[in-house]
Coordinates of C-alpha atoms and ligand atoms in Angstrom, one line a residue:
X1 CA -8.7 21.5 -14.9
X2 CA -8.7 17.6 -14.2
X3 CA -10.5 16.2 -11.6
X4 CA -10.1 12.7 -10.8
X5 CA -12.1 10.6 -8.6
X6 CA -9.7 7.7 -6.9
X7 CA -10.7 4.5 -5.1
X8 CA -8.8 2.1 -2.6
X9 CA -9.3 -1.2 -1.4
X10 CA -6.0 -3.4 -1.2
X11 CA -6.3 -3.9 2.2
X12 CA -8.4 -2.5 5.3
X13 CA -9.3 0.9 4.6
X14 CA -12.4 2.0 2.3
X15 CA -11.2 5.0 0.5
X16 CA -12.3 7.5 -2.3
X17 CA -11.3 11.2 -3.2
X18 CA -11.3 13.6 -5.4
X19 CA -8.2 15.3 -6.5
X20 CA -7.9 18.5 -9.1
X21 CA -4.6 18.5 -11.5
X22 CA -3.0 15.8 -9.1
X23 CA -2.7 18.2 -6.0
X24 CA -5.5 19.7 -4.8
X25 CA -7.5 17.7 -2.8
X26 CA -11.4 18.0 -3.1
X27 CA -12.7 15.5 -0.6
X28 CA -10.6 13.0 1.1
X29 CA -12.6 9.9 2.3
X30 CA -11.3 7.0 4.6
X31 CA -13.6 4.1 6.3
X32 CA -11.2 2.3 8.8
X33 CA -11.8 -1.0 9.4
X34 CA -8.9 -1.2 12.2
X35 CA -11.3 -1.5 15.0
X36 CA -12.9 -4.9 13.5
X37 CA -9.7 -6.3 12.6
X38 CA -7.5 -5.9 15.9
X39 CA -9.7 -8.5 18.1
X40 CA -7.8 -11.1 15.3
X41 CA -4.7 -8.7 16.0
X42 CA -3.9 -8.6 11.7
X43 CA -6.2 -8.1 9.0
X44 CA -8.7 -10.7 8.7
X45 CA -9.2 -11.0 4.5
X46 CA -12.7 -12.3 4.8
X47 CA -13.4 -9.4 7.3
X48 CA -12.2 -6.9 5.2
X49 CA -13.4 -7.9 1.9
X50 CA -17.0 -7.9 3.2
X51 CA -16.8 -4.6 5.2
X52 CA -15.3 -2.7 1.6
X53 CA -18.8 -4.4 -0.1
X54 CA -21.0 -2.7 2.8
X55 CA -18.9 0.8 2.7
X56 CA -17.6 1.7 -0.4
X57 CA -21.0 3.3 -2.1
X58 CA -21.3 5.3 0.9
X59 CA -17.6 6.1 0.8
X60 CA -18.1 6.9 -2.5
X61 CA -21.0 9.4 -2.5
X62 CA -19.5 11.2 0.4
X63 CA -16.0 12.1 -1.0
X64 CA -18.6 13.7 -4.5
X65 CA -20.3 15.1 -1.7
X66 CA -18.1 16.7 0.1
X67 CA -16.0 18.2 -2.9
X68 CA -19.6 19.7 -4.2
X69 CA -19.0 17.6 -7.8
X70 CA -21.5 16.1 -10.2
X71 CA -20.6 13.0 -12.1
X72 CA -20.2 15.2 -15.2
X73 CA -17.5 17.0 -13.2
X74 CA -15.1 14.0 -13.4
X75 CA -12.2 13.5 -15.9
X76 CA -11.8 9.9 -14.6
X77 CA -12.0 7.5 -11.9
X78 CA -8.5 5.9 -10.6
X79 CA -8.6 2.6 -8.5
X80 CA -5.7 0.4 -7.3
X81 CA -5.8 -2.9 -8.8
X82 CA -2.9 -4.5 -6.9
X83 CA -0.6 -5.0 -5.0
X84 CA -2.7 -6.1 -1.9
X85 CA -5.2 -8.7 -1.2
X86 CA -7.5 -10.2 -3.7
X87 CA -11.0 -9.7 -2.2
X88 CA -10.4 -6.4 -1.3
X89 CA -9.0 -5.5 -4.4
X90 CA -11.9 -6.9 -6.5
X91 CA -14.8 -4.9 -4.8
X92 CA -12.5 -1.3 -5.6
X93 CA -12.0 -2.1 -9.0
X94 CA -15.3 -4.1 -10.2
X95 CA -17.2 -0.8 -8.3
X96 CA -15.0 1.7 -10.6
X97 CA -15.4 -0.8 -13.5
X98 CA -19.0 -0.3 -13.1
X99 CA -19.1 3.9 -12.1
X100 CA -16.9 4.6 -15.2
X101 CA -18.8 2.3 -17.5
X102 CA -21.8 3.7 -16.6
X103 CA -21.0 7.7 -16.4
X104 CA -18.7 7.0 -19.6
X105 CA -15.5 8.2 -18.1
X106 CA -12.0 6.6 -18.3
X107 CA -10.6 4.0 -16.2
X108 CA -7.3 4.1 -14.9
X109 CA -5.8 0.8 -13.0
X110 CA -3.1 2.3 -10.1
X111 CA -0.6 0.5 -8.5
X112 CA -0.9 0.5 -4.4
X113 CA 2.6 1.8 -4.0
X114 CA 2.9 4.2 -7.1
X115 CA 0.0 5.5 -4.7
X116 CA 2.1 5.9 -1.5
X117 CA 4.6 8.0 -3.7
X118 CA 2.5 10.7 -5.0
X119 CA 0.8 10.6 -1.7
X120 CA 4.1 13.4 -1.8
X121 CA 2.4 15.0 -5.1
X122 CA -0.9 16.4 -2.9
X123 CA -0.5 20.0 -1.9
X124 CA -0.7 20.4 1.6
X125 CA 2.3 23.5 2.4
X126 CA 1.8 26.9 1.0
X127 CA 3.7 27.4 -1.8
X128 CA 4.2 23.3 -2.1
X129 CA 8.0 22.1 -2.3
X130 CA 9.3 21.7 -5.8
X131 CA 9.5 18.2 -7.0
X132 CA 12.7 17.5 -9.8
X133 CA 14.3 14.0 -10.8
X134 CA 15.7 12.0 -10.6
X135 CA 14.5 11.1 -6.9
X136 CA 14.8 7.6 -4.6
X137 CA 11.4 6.9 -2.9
X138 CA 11.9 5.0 0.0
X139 CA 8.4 3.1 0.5
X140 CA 8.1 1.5 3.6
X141 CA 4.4 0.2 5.1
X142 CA 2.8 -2.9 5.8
X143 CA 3.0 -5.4 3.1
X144 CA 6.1 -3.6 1.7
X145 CA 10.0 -2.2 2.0
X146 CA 11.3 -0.5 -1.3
X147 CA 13.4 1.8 -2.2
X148 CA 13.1 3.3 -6.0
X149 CA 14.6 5.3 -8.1
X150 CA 12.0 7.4 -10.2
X151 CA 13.5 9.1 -13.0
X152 CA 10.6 10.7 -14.5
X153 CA 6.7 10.5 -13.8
X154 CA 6.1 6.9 -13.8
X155 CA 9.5 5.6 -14.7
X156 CA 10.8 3.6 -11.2
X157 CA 13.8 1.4 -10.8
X158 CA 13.8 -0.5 -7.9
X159 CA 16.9 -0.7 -6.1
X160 CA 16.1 -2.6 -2.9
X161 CA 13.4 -4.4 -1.2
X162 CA 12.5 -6.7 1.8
X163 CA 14.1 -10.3 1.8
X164 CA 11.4 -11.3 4.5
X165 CA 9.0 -8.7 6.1
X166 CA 8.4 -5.5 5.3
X167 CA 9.4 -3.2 8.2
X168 CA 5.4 -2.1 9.0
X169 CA 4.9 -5.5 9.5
X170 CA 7.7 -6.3 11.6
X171 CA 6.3 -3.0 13.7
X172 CA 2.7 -4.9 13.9
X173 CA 4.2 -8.5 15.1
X174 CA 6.7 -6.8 17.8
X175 CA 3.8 -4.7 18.6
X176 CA 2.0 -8.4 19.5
X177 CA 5.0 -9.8 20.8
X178 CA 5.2 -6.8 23.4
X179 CA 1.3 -7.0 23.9
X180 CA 0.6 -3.4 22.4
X181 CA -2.4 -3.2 20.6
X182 CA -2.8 -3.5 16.7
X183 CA -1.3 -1.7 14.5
X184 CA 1.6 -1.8 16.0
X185 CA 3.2 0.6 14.0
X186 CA 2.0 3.7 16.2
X187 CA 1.9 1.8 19.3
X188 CA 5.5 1.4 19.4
X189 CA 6.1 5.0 18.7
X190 CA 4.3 5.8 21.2
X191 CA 5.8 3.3 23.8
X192 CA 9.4 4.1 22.8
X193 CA 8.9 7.4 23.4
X194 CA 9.1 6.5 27.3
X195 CA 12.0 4.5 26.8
X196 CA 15.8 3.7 26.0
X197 CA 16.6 3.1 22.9
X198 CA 20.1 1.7 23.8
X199 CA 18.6 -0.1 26.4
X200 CA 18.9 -3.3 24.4
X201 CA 21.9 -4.3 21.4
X202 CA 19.2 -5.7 18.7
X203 CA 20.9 -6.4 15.5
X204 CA 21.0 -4.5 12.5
X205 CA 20.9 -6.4 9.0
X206 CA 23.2 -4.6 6.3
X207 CA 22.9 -6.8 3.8
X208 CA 25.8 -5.0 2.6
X209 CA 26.5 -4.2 -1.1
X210 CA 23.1 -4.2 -2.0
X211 CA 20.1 -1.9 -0.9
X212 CA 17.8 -4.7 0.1
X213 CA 16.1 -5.0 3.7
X214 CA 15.3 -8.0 6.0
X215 CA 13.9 -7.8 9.5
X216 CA 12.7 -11.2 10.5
X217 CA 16.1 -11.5 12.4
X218 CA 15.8 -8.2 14.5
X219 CA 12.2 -9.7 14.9
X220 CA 13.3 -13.3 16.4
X221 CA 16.1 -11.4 18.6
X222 CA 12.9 -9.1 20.2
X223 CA 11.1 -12.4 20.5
X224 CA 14.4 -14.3 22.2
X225 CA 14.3 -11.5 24.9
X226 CA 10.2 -11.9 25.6
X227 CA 11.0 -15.3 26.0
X228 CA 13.4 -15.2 28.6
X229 CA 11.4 -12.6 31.0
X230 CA 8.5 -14.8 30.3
X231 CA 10.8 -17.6 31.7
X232 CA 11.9 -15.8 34.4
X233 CA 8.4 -15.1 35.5
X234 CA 7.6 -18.4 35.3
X235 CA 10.4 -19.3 37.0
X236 CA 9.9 -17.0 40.5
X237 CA 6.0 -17.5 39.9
X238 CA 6.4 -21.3 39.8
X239 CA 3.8 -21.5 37.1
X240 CA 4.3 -24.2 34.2
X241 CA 7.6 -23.0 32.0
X242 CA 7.3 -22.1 28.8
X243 CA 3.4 -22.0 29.3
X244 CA 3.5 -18.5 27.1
X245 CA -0.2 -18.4 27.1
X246 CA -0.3 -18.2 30.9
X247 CA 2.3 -16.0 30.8
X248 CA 0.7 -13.5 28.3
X249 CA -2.5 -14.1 30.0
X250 CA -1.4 -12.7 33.2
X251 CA -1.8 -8.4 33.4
X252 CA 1.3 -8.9 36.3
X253 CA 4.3 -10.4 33.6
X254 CA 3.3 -8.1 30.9
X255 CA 3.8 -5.4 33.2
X256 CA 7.5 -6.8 33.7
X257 CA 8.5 -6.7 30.5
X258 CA 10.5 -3.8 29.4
X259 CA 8.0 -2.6 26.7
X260 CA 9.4 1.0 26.5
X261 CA 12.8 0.4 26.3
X262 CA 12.4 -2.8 23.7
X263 CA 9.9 -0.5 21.6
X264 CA 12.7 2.2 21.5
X265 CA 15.3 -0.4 20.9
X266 CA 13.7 -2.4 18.1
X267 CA 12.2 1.1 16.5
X268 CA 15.3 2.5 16.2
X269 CA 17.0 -0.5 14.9
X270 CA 14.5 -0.7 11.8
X271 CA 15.1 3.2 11.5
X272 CA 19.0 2.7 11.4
X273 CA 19.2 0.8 8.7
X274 CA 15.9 2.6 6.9
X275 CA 17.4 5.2 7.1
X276 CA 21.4 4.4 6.3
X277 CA 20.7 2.3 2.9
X278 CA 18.7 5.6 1.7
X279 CA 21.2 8.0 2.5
X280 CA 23.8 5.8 0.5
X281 CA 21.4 5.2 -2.4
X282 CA 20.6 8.6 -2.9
X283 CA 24.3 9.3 -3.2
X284 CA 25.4 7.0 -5.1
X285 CA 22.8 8.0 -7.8
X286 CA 23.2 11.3 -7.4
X287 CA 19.1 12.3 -6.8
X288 CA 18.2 15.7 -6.1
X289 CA 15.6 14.4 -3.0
X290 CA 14.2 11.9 -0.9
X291 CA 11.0 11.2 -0.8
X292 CA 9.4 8.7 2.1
X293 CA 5.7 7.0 1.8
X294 CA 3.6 4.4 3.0
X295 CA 2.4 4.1 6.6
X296 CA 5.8 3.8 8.3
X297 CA 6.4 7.3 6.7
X298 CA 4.4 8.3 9.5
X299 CA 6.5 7.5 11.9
X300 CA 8.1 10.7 13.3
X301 CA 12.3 9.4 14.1
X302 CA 12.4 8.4 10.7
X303 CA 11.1 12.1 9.2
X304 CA 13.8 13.4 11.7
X305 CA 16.5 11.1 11.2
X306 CA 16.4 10.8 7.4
X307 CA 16.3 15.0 7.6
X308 CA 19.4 14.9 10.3
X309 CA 21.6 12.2 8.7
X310 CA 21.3 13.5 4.6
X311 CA 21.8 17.1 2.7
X312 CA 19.2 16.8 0.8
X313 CA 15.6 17.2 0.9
X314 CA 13.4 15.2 2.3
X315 CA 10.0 15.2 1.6
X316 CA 7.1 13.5 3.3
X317 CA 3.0 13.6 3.4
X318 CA 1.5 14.1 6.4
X319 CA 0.7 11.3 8.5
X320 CA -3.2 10.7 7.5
X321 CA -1.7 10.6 4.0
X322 CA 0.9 8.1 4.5
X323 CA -1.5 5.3 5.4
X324 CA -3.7 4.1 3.1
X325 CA -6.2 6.6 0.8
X326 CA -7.6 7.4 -2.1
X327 CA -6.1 11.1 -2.5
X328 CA -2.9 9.4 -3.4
X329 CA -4.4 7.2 -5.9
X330 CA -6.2 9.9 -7.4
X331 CA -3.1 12.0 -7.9
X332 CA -1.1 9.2 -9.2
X333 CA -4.0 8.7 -12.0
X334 CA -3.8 12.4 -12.9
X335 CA -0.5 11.8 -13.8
X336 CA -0.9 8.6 -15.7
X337 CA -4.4 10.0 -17.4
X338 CA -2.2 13.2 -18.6
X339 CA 0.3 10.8 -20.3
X340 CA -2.3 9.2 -21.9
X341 CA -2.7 5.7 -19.8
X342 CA -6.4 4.1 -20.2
X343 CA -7.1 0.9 -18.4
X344 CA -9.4 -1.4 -20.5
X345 CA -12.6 -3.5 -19.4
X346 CA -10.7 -6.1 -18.8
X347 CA -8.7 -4.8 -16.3
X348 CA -8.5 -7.4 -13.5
X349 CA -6.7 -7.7 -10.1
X350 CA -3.1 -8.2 -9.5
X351 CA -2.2 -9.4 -6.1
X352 CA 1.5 -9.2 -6.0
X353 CA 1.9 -6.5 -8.8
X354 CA 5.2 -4.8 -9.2
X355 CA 5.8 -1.5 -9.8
X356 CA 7.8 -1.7 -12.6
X357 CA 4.9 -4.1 -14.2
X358 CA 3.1 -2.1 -16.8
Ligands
KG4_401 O1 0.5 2.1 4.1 P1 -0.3 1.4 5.1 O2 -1.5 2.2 5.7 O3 -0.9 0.1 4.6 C1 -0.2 -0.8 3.7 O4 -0.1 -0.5 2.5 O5 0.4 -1.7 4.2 O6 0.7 1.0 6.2 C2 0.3 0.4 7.4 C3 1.5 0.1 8.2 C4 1.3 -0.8 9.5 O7 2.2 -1.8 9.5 C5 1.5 0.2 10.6 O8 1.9 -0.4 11.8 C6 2.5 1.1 10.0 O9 2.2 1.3 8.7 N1 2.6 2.4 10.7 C7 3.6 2.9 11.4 C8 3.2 4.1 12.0 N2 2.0 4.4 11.6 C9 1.6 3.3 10.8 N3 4.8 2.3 11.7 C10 5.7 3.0 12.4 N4 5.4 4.2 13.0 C11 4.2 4.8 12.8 N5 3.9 6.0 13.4
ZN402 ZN1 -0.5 1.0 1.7

């Protein structure tokens, strides 16, 4: 049995588990820090760099805690060392620098979206779905869009990615744009559920012949239509035009604006395309199933849409396992520390790390 203790801190969550032989999870520990970040509506770096210093011991001792382990228990501790930002980062992996050096264990550096993919890896159905290659990973969540062929464990080819946002943070600024709260992600999900989705014609970007994204422009088209209730407000109200902070300021034009039916328009828009590129992709190399991850992967049209619109099997994590954790980081070191992959002293952060960096 391997037991592997995995840490996360690329962005705003403080996170450590402990996951046996890469599936079974032992203790699953998440510190949000999404209440102190949404009065700035985004993640404040200083904010969240500070708040990991103050919560990651404790985060720490709980997930040994709670899966009834001593320090001797552990095979080797797993951390993300990029992508994500570089404050963050730092306190996850100088804390597991330290723990490992200290207990003598191994370290093992994880890529943030390697992560979101075995997040599919951690056992949660009875008997758990059987996982062959080659498969297409479509990683979708707040700082990224990618879709990647892995032919074996650890072995990714990425096929696509965003040109401009990624599609979770194209969620969050719509989400601001339609004055839902942060993240927006779940907040349009919610909203659309009241609405139309063919309320409004938002554009789609195919990009065609290749399997890369882009969003700003369904982004600016959302933003053209807020614009021109807000000027129609401001028109009937007679207040200044164009004054969009006395607009957005006023409970009585917010309530005008069609926020169910533009959350159902724009989420459905992202999902289309999502959706469409992966279902071509996984044809055209011929995978034997599709796997979806990250925090968008939470979202529940795209789980349906991606089942409803290709044969094959689609596998997702359950929704507190799409956004950011340590389970998923933990499992991805198992597989890493079985093949043999030992991170060095020196191991440093790596904001913008790829996953096919090595
Ligand atoms: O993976 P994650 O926790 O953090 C990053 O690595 O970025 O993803 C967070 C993102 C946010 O942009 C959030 O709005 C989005 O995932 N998200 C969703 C849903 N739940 C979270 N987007 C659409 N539908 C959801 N249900
Ligand atoms: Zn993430």
């Amino acid at each position: 049995m391997t037991r592997i203790l995995g840490i996360e801190t690329s962005c705003d969550e403080t996170a450590a588990a402990v996951v046996e032989d890469g599936r079974r999870i032992l203790s699953n520990v998440v510190a949000s820090q999404i209440d102190l970040h949404r009065q700035y509506g985004g993640v404040f770096p200083e904010v969240a760099s500070r708040q990991h210093i103050l919560t990651i011991m404790p985060v720490i001792r709980q997930a040994m805690a709670e899966a009834e382990l001593d320090w001797d228990d552990l095979d080797a501790i797993a951390v993300t060392y990029g992508p994500g930002l570089p404050g963050s980062l730092l306190v996850g992996v100088n804390t597991a620098k330290g723990l490992a050096y200290g207990r003598g264990l191994p370290l093992i550096g994880i890529n943030h979206i390697e992560g979101h993919i075995y997040a599919n890896w951690l056992k949660v159905d009875d008997p758990p779905q059987e996982i062959a290659f080659p498969l297409l990973a479509l990683v979708v969540s707040g700082g990224h869009t990618e879709l990647v062929l892995m032919t074996d464990h650890g072995q990714y080819r990425r096929l696509g990615h965003t040109l401009d946002d990624a599609s979770g943070e194209a969620f969050d600024k719509v989400g601001r744009l339609l004055g839902l709260e942060f993240p927006g992600g779940p907040a349009i999900e919610k909203a659309a559920q009241e609405g139309n989705p063919l309320a409004f014609k938002l554009p789609r970007a195919w990009l065609k012949g290749t399997y890369n994204f882009s969003f700003s422009g369904l982004k600016t088209a959302v933003l053209r239509i807020v614009q021109k209730y807000e000027d129609k407000v401001s028109l009937s109200t007679g207040s200044a035009r164009n004054s969009r902070i006395a607009v957005s300021q006023a409970p009585s034009v917010i309530r005008q604006l069609p926020v169910t039916n533009l959350a159902a328009s724009f989420q459905a828009s992202v999902i289309d395309v999502l959706v469409e590129k992966t279902r071509v992709a996984a044809k055209e190399h011929q995978v034997k199933l599709i796997m979806l991850a990250g925090g968008v992967a939470a979202n529940r049209l795209l789980r349906q849409q991606m089942g409803e619109r290709s044969a094959l099997p689609v596998l997702y994590p359950p929704p507190a396992l799409c956004t950011d954790n340590a389970a998923m980081i933990a499992s991805a070191g198992y597989f890493r520390y079985r093949a043999g992959h030992r991170s060095d002293w020196g191991l440093d952060v790596i904001s913008s790390l790829k996953l096919t960096d090595r």
